[in-house]
Amino acid sequence: MGSSKLNICSSIIRSILGFVLISSAILKFASISSFAQEVQLYIDLYLLDFLHEWSHGVAVAVCVLELLIGILTLTGLCRMKVSMMLVAIFSFFLYLTSLNAFFPSEYFGSIESCGCFGELIHFTPMESFYKSVVLWGVAVMLLAMMIKRNGLLIFKNK
């Protein structure tokens, strides 16, 4: 793939991922108490118990992190580092959604809605998993493009 095609393709991917993260963060903030309840369910079923009391703070932190990474993605600042952050955050979401889709709790079943886009869009556990797979795959493609263009130097500001 030529350098200009690579730049255009990575710009399109960055725009899509940035828009998804920013819209997700804003929609979660709009109904933060509902999202905090979803976070509490995930914490209770799949994560560390001591985080139970911190579910509201974790929910806010997730929203802030998504918003920050989304803005950095759209602005194109620190592209390599942001690409790595995208893969990391989508890997975590993929982990959670795969647990929910394939390993429901013995007592509670699956969490019915992931809260990915607040109260606006509800996904079933499998739909949420498929969404996570697609977003993770797109983030990995972006990281591969950044590595192809810049090498593995993560301290380069591009």
mmCIF file of the C-alpha atoms, coordinates in Angstrom:
data_MODEL
# 
_entry.id   MODEL 
# 
loop_
_atom_site.group_PDB 
_atom_site.id 
_atom_site.type_symbol 
_atom_site.label_atom_id 
_atom_site.label_alt_id 
_atom_site.label_comp_id 
_atom_site.label_asym_id 
_atom_site.label_entity_id 
_atom_site.label_seq_id 
_atom_site.pdbx_PDB_ins_code 
_atom_site.Cartn_x 
_atom_site.Cartn_y 
_atom_site.Cartn_z 
_atom_site.occupancy 
_atom_site.B_iso_or_equiv 
_atom_site.pdbx_formal_charge 
_atom_site.auth_seq_id 
_atom_site.auth_comp_id 
_atom_site.auth_asym_id 
_atom_site.auth_atom_id 
_atom_site.pdbx_PDB_model_num 
ATOM 1   C CA . MET A 1 1   ? 0.000   0.000   0.000  1.00 0.00 ? 1   MET A CA 1 
ATOM 2   C CA . GLY A 1 2   ? 1.423   3.383   -1.001 1.00 0.00 ? 2   GLY A CA 1 
ATOM 3   C CA . SER A 1 3   ? 2.288   6.009   1.574  1.00 0.00 ? 3   SER A CA 1 
ATOM 4   C CA . SER A 1 4   ? -0.575  8.335   0.609  1.00 0.00 ? 4   SER A CA 1 
ATOM 5   C CA . LYS A 1 5   ? -3.108  5.472   0.539  1.00 0.00 ? 5   LYS A CA 1 
ATOM 6   C CA . LEU A 1 6   ? -1.838  4.356   3.938  1.00 0.00 ? 6   LEU A CA 1 
ATOM 7   C CA . ASN A 1 7   ? -2.268  7.884   5.310  1.00 0.00 ? 7   ASN A CA 1 
ATOM 8   C CA . ILE A 1 8   ? -5.791  8.208   3.901  1.00 0.00 ? 8   ILE A CA 1 
ATOM 9   C CA . CYS A 1 9   ? -6.815  4.789   5.193  1.00 0.00 ? 9   CYS A CA 1 
ATOM 10  C CA . SER A 1 10  ? -5.387  5.435   8.658  1.00 0.00 ? 10  SER A CA 1 
ATOM 11  C CA . SER A 1 11  ? -7.128  8.845   8.759  1.00 0.00 ? 11  SER A CA 1 
ATOM 12  C CA . ILE A 1 12  ? -10.478 7.234   7.948  1.00 0.00 ? 12  ILE A CA 1 
ATOM 13  C CA . ILE A 1 13  ? -9.958  4.541   10.589 1.00 0.00 ? 13  ILE A CA 1 
ATOM 14  C CA . ARG A 1 14  ? -8.884  7.113   13.183 1.00 0.00 ? 14  ARG A CA 1 
ATOM 15  C CA . SER A 1 15  ? -11.981 9.187   12.411 1.00 0.00 ? 15  SER A CA 1 
ATOM 16  C CA . ILE A 1 16  ? -14.291 6.201   12.817 1.00 0.00 ? 16  ILE A CA 1 
ATOM 17  C CA . LEU A 1 17  ? -12.701 4.990   16.056 1.00 0.00 ? 17  LEU A CA 1 
ATOM 18  C CA . GLY A 1 18  ? -12.515 8.522   17.471 1.00 0.00 ? 18  GLY A CA 1 
ATOM 19  C CA . PHE A 1 19  ? -16.172 9.147   16.672 1.00 0.00 ? 19  PHE A CA 1 
ATOM 20  C CA . VAL A 1 20  ? -17.217 5.823   18.230 1.00 0.00 ? 20  VAL A CA 1 
ATOM 21  C CA . LEU A 1 21  ? -15.291 6.506   21.440 1.00 0.00 ? 21  LEU A CA 1 
ATOM 22  C CA . ILE A 1 22  ? -16.452 10.102  21.801 1.00 0.00 ? 22  ILE A CA 1 
ATOM 23  C CA . SER A 1 23  ? -20.098 9.300   21.092 1.00 0.00 ? 23  SER A CA 1 
ATOM 24  C CA . SER A 1 24  ? -19.946 6.324   23.456 1.00 0.00 ? 24  SER A CA 1 
ATOM 25  C CA . ALA A 1 25  ? -18.460 8.471   26.237 1.00 0.00 ? 25  ALA A CA 1 
ATOM 26  C CA . ILE A 1 26  ? -21.007 11.254  25.779 1.00 0.00 ? 26  ILE A CA 1 
ATOM 27  C CA . LEU A 1 27  ? -23.943 8.841   25.729 1.00 0.00 ? 27  LEU A CA 1 
ATOM 28  C CA . LYS A 1 28  ? -22.660 7.097   28.855 1.00 0.00 ? 28  LYS A CA 1 
ATOM 29  C CA . PHE A 1 29  ? -22.185 10.433  30.626 1.00 0.00 ? 29  PHE A CA 1 
ATOM 30  C CA . ALA A 1 30  ? -25.775 11.367  29.753 1.00 0.00 ? 30  ALA A CA 1 
ATOM 31  C CA . SER A 1 31  ? -27.013 8.402   31.781 1.00 0.00 ? 31  SER A CA 1 
ATOM 32  C CA . ILE A 1 32  ? -24.064 7.883   34.101 1.00 0.00 ? 32  ILE A CA 1 
ATOM 33  C CA . SER A 1 33  ? -26.131 6.282   36.875 1.00 0.00 ? 33  SER A CA 1 
ATOM 34  C CA . SER A 1 34  ? -27.402 3.594   34.481 1.00 0.00 ? 34  SER A CA 1 
ATOM 35  C CA . PHE A 1 35  ? -23.904 3.013   33.171 1.00 0.00 ? 35  PHE A CA 1 
ATOM 36  C CA . ALA A 1 36  ? -22.602 2.793   36.756 1.00 0.00 ? 36  ALA A CA 1 
ATOM 37  C CA . GLN A 1 37  ? -25.138 0.028   37.397 1.00 0.00 ? 37  GLN A CA 1 
ATOM 38  C CA . GLU A 1 38  ? -23.890 -1.837  34.309 1.00 0.00 ? 38  GLU A CA 1 
ATOM 39  C CA . VAL A 1 39  ? -20.312 -1.400  35.523 1.00 0.00 ? 39  VAL A CA 1 
ATOM 40  C CA . GLN A 1 40  ? -21.338 -2.707  38.933 1.00 0.00 ? 40  GLN A CA 1 
ATOM 41  C CA . LEU A 1 41  ? -22.819 -5.823  37.320 1.00 0.00 ? 41  LEU A CA 1 
ATOM 42  C CA . TYR A 1 42  ? -19.631 -6.456  35.335 1.00 0.00 ? 42  TYR A CA 1 
ATOM 43  C CA . ILE A 1 43  ? -17.516 -5.892  38.443 1.00 0.00 ? 43  ILE A CA 1 
ATOM 44  C CA . ASP A 1 44  ? -19.654 -8.255  40.511 1.00 0.00 ? 44  ASP A CA 1 
ATOM 45  C CA . LEU A 1 45  ? -19.652 -11.004 37.900 1.00 0.00 ? 45  LEU A CA 1 
ATOM 46  C CA . TYR A 1 46  ? -16.305 -10.780 36.144 1.00 0.00 ? 46  TYR A CA 1 
ATOM 47  C CA . LEU A 1 47  ? -13.873 -8.468  37.915 1.00 0.00 ? 47  LEU A CA 1 
ATOM 48  C CA . LEU A 1 48  ? -12.465 -7.751  41.356 1.00 0.00 ? 48  LEU A CA 1 
ATOM 49  C CA . ASP A 1 49  ? -14.943 -7.642  44.232 1.00 0.00 ? 49  ASP A CA 1 
ATOM 50  C CA . PHE A 1 50  ? -13.235 -4.764  46.023 1.00 0.00 ? 50  PHE A CA 1 
ATOM 51  C CA . LEU A 1 51  ? -14.218 -2.493  43.100 1.00 0.00 ? 51  LEU A CA 1 
ATOM 52  C CA . HIS A 1 52  ? -17.929 -2.994  43.881 1.00 0.00 ? 52  HIS A CA 1 
ATOM 53  C CA . GLU A 1 53  ? -18.164 0.154   45.996 1.00 0.00 ? 53  GLU A CA 1 
ATOM 54  C CA . TRP A 1 54  ? -16.242 2.137   43.383 1.00 0.00 ? 54  TRP A CA 1 
ATOM 55  C CA . SER A 1 55  ? -18.544 1.317   40.457 1.00 0.00 ? 55  SER A CA 1 
ATOM 56  C CA . HIS A 1 56  ? -19.649 4.930   39.969 1.00 0.00 ? 56  HIS A CA 1 
ATOM 57  C CA . GLY A 1 57  ? -16.047 6.151   39.978 1.00 0.00 ? 57  GLY A CA 1 
ATOM 58  C CA . VAL A 1 58  ? -15.027 3.378   37.595 1.00 0.00 ? 58  VAL A CA 1 
ATOM 59  C CA . ALA A 1 59  ? -17.914 4.321   35.295 1.00 0.00 ? 59  ALA A CA 1 
ATOM 60  C CA . VAL A 1 60  ? -16.825 7.959   35.263 1.00 0.00 ? 60  VAL A CA 1 
ATOM 61  C CA . ALA A 1 61  ? -13.195 6.928   34.705 1.00 0.00 ? 61  ALA A CA 1 
ATOM 62  C CA . VAL A 1 62  ? -14.190 4.736   31.736 1.00 0.00 ? 62  VAL A CA 1 
ATOM 63  C CA . CYS A 1 63  ? -16.123 7.642   30.207 1.00 0.00 ? 63  CYS A CA 1 
ATOM 64  C CA . VAL A 1 64  ? -13.260 10.085  30.726 1.00 0.00 ? 64  VAL A CA 1 
ATOM 65  C CA . LEU A 1 65  ? -10.746 7.603   29.305 1.00 0.00 ? 65  LEU A CA 1 
ATOM 66  C CA . GLU A 1 66  ? -12.917 6.944   26.252 1.00 0.00 ? 66  GLU A CA 1 
ATOM 67  C CA . LEU A 1 67  ? -13.418 10.663  25.690 1.00 0.00 ? 67  LEU A CA 1 
ATOM 68  C CA . LEU A 1 68  ? -9.708  11.417  26.051 1.00 0.00 ? 68  LEU A CA 1 
ATOM 69  C CA . ILE A 1 69  ? -8.607  8.594   23.753 1.00 0.00 ? 69  ILE A CA 1 
ATOM 70  C CA . GLY A 1 70  ? -11.328 9.560   21.260 1.00 0.00 ? 70  GLY A CA 1 
ATOM 71  C CA . ILE A 1 71  ? -10.148 13.177  21.156 1.00 0.00 ? 71  ILE A CA 1 
ATOM 72  C CA . LEU A 1 72  ? -6.504  12.115  20.814 1.00 0.00 ? 72  LEU A CA 1 
ATOM 73  C CA . THR A 1 73  ? -7.509  9.728   18.032 1.00 0.00 ? 73  THR A CA 1 
ATOM 74  C CA . LEU A 1 74  ? -9.359  12.437  16.098 1.00 0.00 ? 74  LEU A CA 1 
ATOM 75  C CA . THR A 1 75  ? -6.637  15.048  16.527 1.00 0.00 ? 75  THR A CA 1 
ATOM 76  C CA . GLY A 1 76  ? -3.911  12.666  15.398 1.00 0.00 ? 76  GLY A CA 1 
ATOM 77  C CA . LEU A 1 77  ? -1.628  13.500  18.325 1.00 0.00 ? 77  LEU A CA 1 
ATOM 78  C CA . CYS A 1 78  ? 0.833   10.802  19.442 1.00 0.00 ? 78  CYS A CA 1 
ATOM 79  C CA . ARG A 1 79  ? -0.512  8.406   16.832 1.00 0.00 ? 79  ARG A CA 1 
ATOM 80  C CA . MET A 1 80  ? 1.575   5.375   17.778 1.00 0.00 ? 80  MET A CA 1 
ATOM 81  C CA . LYS A 1 81  ? 0.835   5.656   21.496 1.00 0.00 ? 81  LYS A CA 1 
ATOM 82  C CA . VAL A 1 82  ? -2.847  6.314   20.839 1.00 0.00 ? 82  VAL A CA 1 
ATOM 83  C CA . SER A 1 83  ? -3.005  3.317   18.491 1.00 0.00 ? 83  SER A CA 1 
ATOM 84  C CA . MET A 1 84  ? -1.595  1.165   21.284 1.00 0.00 ? 84  MET A CA 1 
ATOM 85  C CA . MET A 1 85  ? -4.123  2.632   23.730 1.00 0.00 ? 85  MET A CA 1 
ATOM 86  C CA . LEU A 1 86  ? -6.932  1.838   21.276 1.00 0.00 ? 86  LEU A CA 1 
ATOM 87  C CA . VAL A 1 87  ? -5.832  -1.787  21.028 1.00 0.00 ? 87  VAL A CA 1 
ATOM 88  C CA . ALA A 1 88  ? -5.531  -1.973  24.826 1.00 0.00 ? 88  ALA A CA 1 
ATOM 89  C CA . ILE A 1 89  ? -8.951  -0.489  25.583 1.00 0.00 ? 89  ILE A CA 1 
ATOM 90  C CA . PHE A 1 90  ? -10.707 -2.539  22.901 1.00 0.00 ? 90  PHE A CA 1 
ATOM 91  C CA . SER A 1 91  ? -8.881  -5.674  24.096 1.00 0.00 ? 91  SER A CA 1 
ATOM 92  C CA . PHE A 1 92  ? -10.292 -5.067  27.574 1.00 0.00 ? 92  PHE A CA 1 
ATOM 93  C CA . PHE A 1 93  ? -13.790 -4.521  26.176 1.00 0.00 ? 93  PHE A CA 1 
ATOM 94  C CA . LEU A 1 94  ? -13.406 -7.666  24.041 1.00 0.00 ? 94  LEU A CA 1 
ATOM 95  C CA . TYR A 1 95  ? -12.386 -9.619  27.137 1.00 0.00 ? 95  TYR A CA 1 
ATOM 96  C CA . LEU A 1 96  ? -15.430 -8.453  29.101 1.00 0.00 ? 96  LEU A CA 1 
ATOM 97  C CA . THR A 1 97  ? -17.923 -8.938  26.288 1.00 0.00 ? 97  THR A CA 1 
ATOM 98  C CA . SER A 1 98  ? -16.564 -12.415 25.491 1.00 0.00 ? 98  SER A CA 1 
ATOM 99  C CA . LEU A 1 99  ? -16.909 -13.426 29.140 1.00 0.00 ? 99  LEU A CA 1 
ATOM 100 C CA . ASN A 1 100 ? -20.467 -12.145 29.147 1.00 0.00 ? 100 ASN A CA 1 
ATOM 101 C CA . ALA A 1 101 ? -21.374 -13.792 25.836 1.00 0.00 ? 101 ALA A CA 1 
ATOM 102 C CA . PHE A 1 102 ? -19.718 -17.183 26.324 1.00 0.00 ? 102 PHE A CA 1 
ATOM 103 C CA . PHE A 1 103 ? -19.414 -17.644 30.089 1.00 0.00 ? 103 PHE A CA 1 
ATOM 104 C CA . PRO A 1 104 ? -22.543 -16.272 31.730 1.00 0.00 ? 104 PRO A CA 1 
ATOM 105 C CA . SER A 1 105 ? -22.680 -16.400 35.501 1.00 0.00 ? 105 SER A CA 1 
ATOM 106 C CA . GLU A 1 106 ? -24.054 -19.636 36.916 1.00 0.00 ? 106 GLU A CA 1 
ATOM 107 C CA . TYR A 1 107 ? -26.476 -17.754 39.158 1.00 0.00 ? 107 TYR A CA 1 
ATOM 108 C CA . PHE A 1 108 ? -27.171 -14.529 37.309 1.00 0.00 ? 108 PHE A CA 1 
ATOM 109 C CA . GLY A 1 109 ? -26.823 -15.430 33.633 1.00 0.00 ? 109 GLY A CA 1 
ATOM 110 C CA . SER A 1 110 ? -25.541 -12.834 31.179 1.00 0.00 ? 110 SER A CA 1 
ATOM 111 C CA . ILE A 1 111 ? -25.712 -9.106  31.607 1.00 0.00 ? 111 ILE A CA 1 
ATOM 112 C CA . GLU A 1 112 ? -28.490 -8.204  29.190 1.00 0.00 ? 112 GLU A CA 1 
ATOM 113 C CA . SER A 1 113 ? -27.111 -4.890  27.926 1.00 0.00 ? 113 SER A CA 1 
ATOM 114 C CA . CYS A 1 114 ? -23.484 -3.826  27.895 1.00 0.00 ? 114 CYS A CA 1 
ATOM 115 C CA . GLY A 1 115 ? -24.209 -0.121  28.282 1.00 0.00 ? 115 GLY A CA 1 
ATOM 116 C CA . CYS A 1 116 ? -21.740 0.550   25.469 1.00 0.00 ? 116 CYS A CA 1 
ATOM 117 C CA . PHE A 1 117 ? -23.715 3.516   24.186 1.00 0.00 ? 117 PHE A CA 1 
ATOM 118 C CA . GLY A 1 118 ? -25.573 4.453   27.340 1.00 0.00 ? 118 GLY A CA 1 
ATOM 119 C CA . GLU A 1 119 ? -29.314 4.074   27.210 1.00 0.00 ? 119 GLU A CA 1 
ATOM 120 C CA . LEU A 1 120 ? -29.567 4.954   23.506 1.00 0.00 ? 120 LEU A CA 1 
ATOM 121 C CA . ILE A 1 121 ? -28.496 1.631   21.976 1.00 0.00 ? 121 ILE A CA 1 
ATOM 122 C CA . HIS A 1 122 ? -28.857 -1.741  23.677 1.00 0.00 ? 122 HIS A CA 1 
ATOM 123 C CA . PHE A 1 123 ? -26.881 -4.752  22.518 1.00 0.00 ? 123 PHE A CA 1 
ATOM 124 C CA . THR A 1 124 ? -27.445 -8.379  23.392 1.00 0.00 ? 124 THR A CA 1 
ATOM 125 C CA . PRO A 1 125 ? -24.371 -10.135 24.796 1.00 0.00 ? 125 PRO A CA 1 
ATOM 126 C CA . MET A 1 126 ? -23.519 -11.612 21.365 1.00 0.00 ? 126 MET A CA 1 
ATOM 127 C CA . GLU A 1 127 ? -24.094 -8.315  19.537 1.00 0.00 ? 127 GLU A CA 1 
ATOM 128 C CA . SER A 1 128 ? -21.848 -6.599  22.049 1.00 0.00 ? 128 SER A CA 1 
ATOM 129 C CA . PHE A 1 129 ? -19.188 -9.269  21.507 1.00 0.00 ? 129 PHE A CA 1 
ATOM 130 C CA . TYR A 1 130 ? -19.378 -8.879  17.709 1.00 0.00 ? 130 TYR A CA 1 
ATOM 131 C CA . LYS A 1 131 ? -19.132 -5.088  18.064 1.00 0.00 ? 131 LYS A CA 1 
ATOM 132 C CA . SER A 1 132 ? -16.071 -5.510  20.250 1.00 0.00 ? 132 SER A CA 1 
ATOM 133 C CA . VAL A 1 133 ? -14.456 -7.908  17.772 1.00 0.00 ? 133 VAL A CA 1 
ATOM 134 C CA . VAL A 1 134 ? -14.959 -5.447  14.911 1.00 0.00 ? 134 VAL A CA 1 
ATOM 135 C CA . LEU A 1 135 ? -13.666 -2.448  16.865 1.00 0.00 ? 135 LEU A CA 1 
ATOM 136 C CA . TRP A 1 136 ? -10.690 -4.449  18.168 1.00 0.00 ? 136 TRP A CA 1 
ATOM 137 C CA . GLY A 1 137 ? -9.896  -5.622  14.634 1.00 0.00 ? 137 GLY A CA 1 
ATOM 138 C CA . VAL A 1 138 ? -10.058 -2.076  13.281 1.00 0.00 ? 138 VAL A CA 1 
ATOM 139 C CA . ALA A 1 139 ? -7.807  -0.852  16.110 1.00 0.00 ? 139 ALA A CA 1 
ATOM 140 C CA . VAL A 1 140 ? -5.296  -3.627  15.374 1.00 0.00 ? 140 VAL A CA 1 
ATOM 141 C CA . MET A 1 141 ? -5.332  -2.639  11.689 1.00 0.00 ? 141 MET A CA 1 
ATOM 142 C CA . LEU A 1 142 ? -4.613  0.959   12.652 1.00 0.00 ? 142 LEU A CA 1 
ATOM 143 C CA . LEU A 1 143 ? -1.742  -0.113  14.894 1.00 0.00 ? 143 LEU A CA 1 
ATOM 144 C CA . ALA A 1 144 ? -0.335  -2.279  12.088 1.00 0.00 ? 144 ALA A CA 1 
ATOM 145 C CA . MET A 1 145 ? -0.487  0.711   9.744  1.00 0.00 ? 145 MET A CA 1 
ATOM 146 C CA . MET A 1 146 ? 1.302   2.890   12.296 1.00 0.00 ? 146 MET A CA 1 
ATOM 147 C CA . ILE A 1 147 ? 4.001   0.241   12.752 1.00 0.00 ? 147 ILE A CA 1 
ATOM 148 C CA . LYS A 1 148 ? 4.391   -0.122  8.992  1.00 0.00 ? 148 LYS A CA 1 
ATOM 149 C CA . ARG A 1 149 ? 4.719   3.623   8.585  1.00 0.00 ? 149 ARG A CA 1 
ATOM 150 C CA . ASN A 1 150 ? 6.842   4.462   11.632 1.00 0.00 ? 150 ASN A CA 1 
ATOM 151 C CA . GLY A 1 151 ? 8.448   1.242   12.758 1.00 0.00 ? 151 GLY A CA 1 
ATOM 152 C CA . LEU A 1 152 ? 8.171   0.175   16.375 1.00 0.00 ? 152 LEU A CA 1 
ATOM 153 C CA . LEU A 1 153 ? 9.367   3.464   17.827 1.00 0.00 ? 153 LEU A CA 1 
ATOM 154 C CA . ILE A 1 154 ? 6.706   4.392   20.376 1.00 0.00 ? 154 ILE A CA 1 
ATOM 155 C CA . PHE A 1 155 ? 8.411   7.577   21.484 1.00 0.00 ? 155 PHE A CA 1 
ATOM 156 C CA . LYS A 1 156 ? 8.111   9.227   18.108 1.00 0.00 ? 156 LYS A CA 1 
ATOM 157 C CA . ASN A 1 157 ? 5.385   11.895  18.147 1.00 0.00 ? 157 ASN A CA 1 
ATOM 158 C CA . LYS A 1 158 ? 3.413   11.000  15.018 1.00 0.00 ? 158 LYS A CA 1 
# 
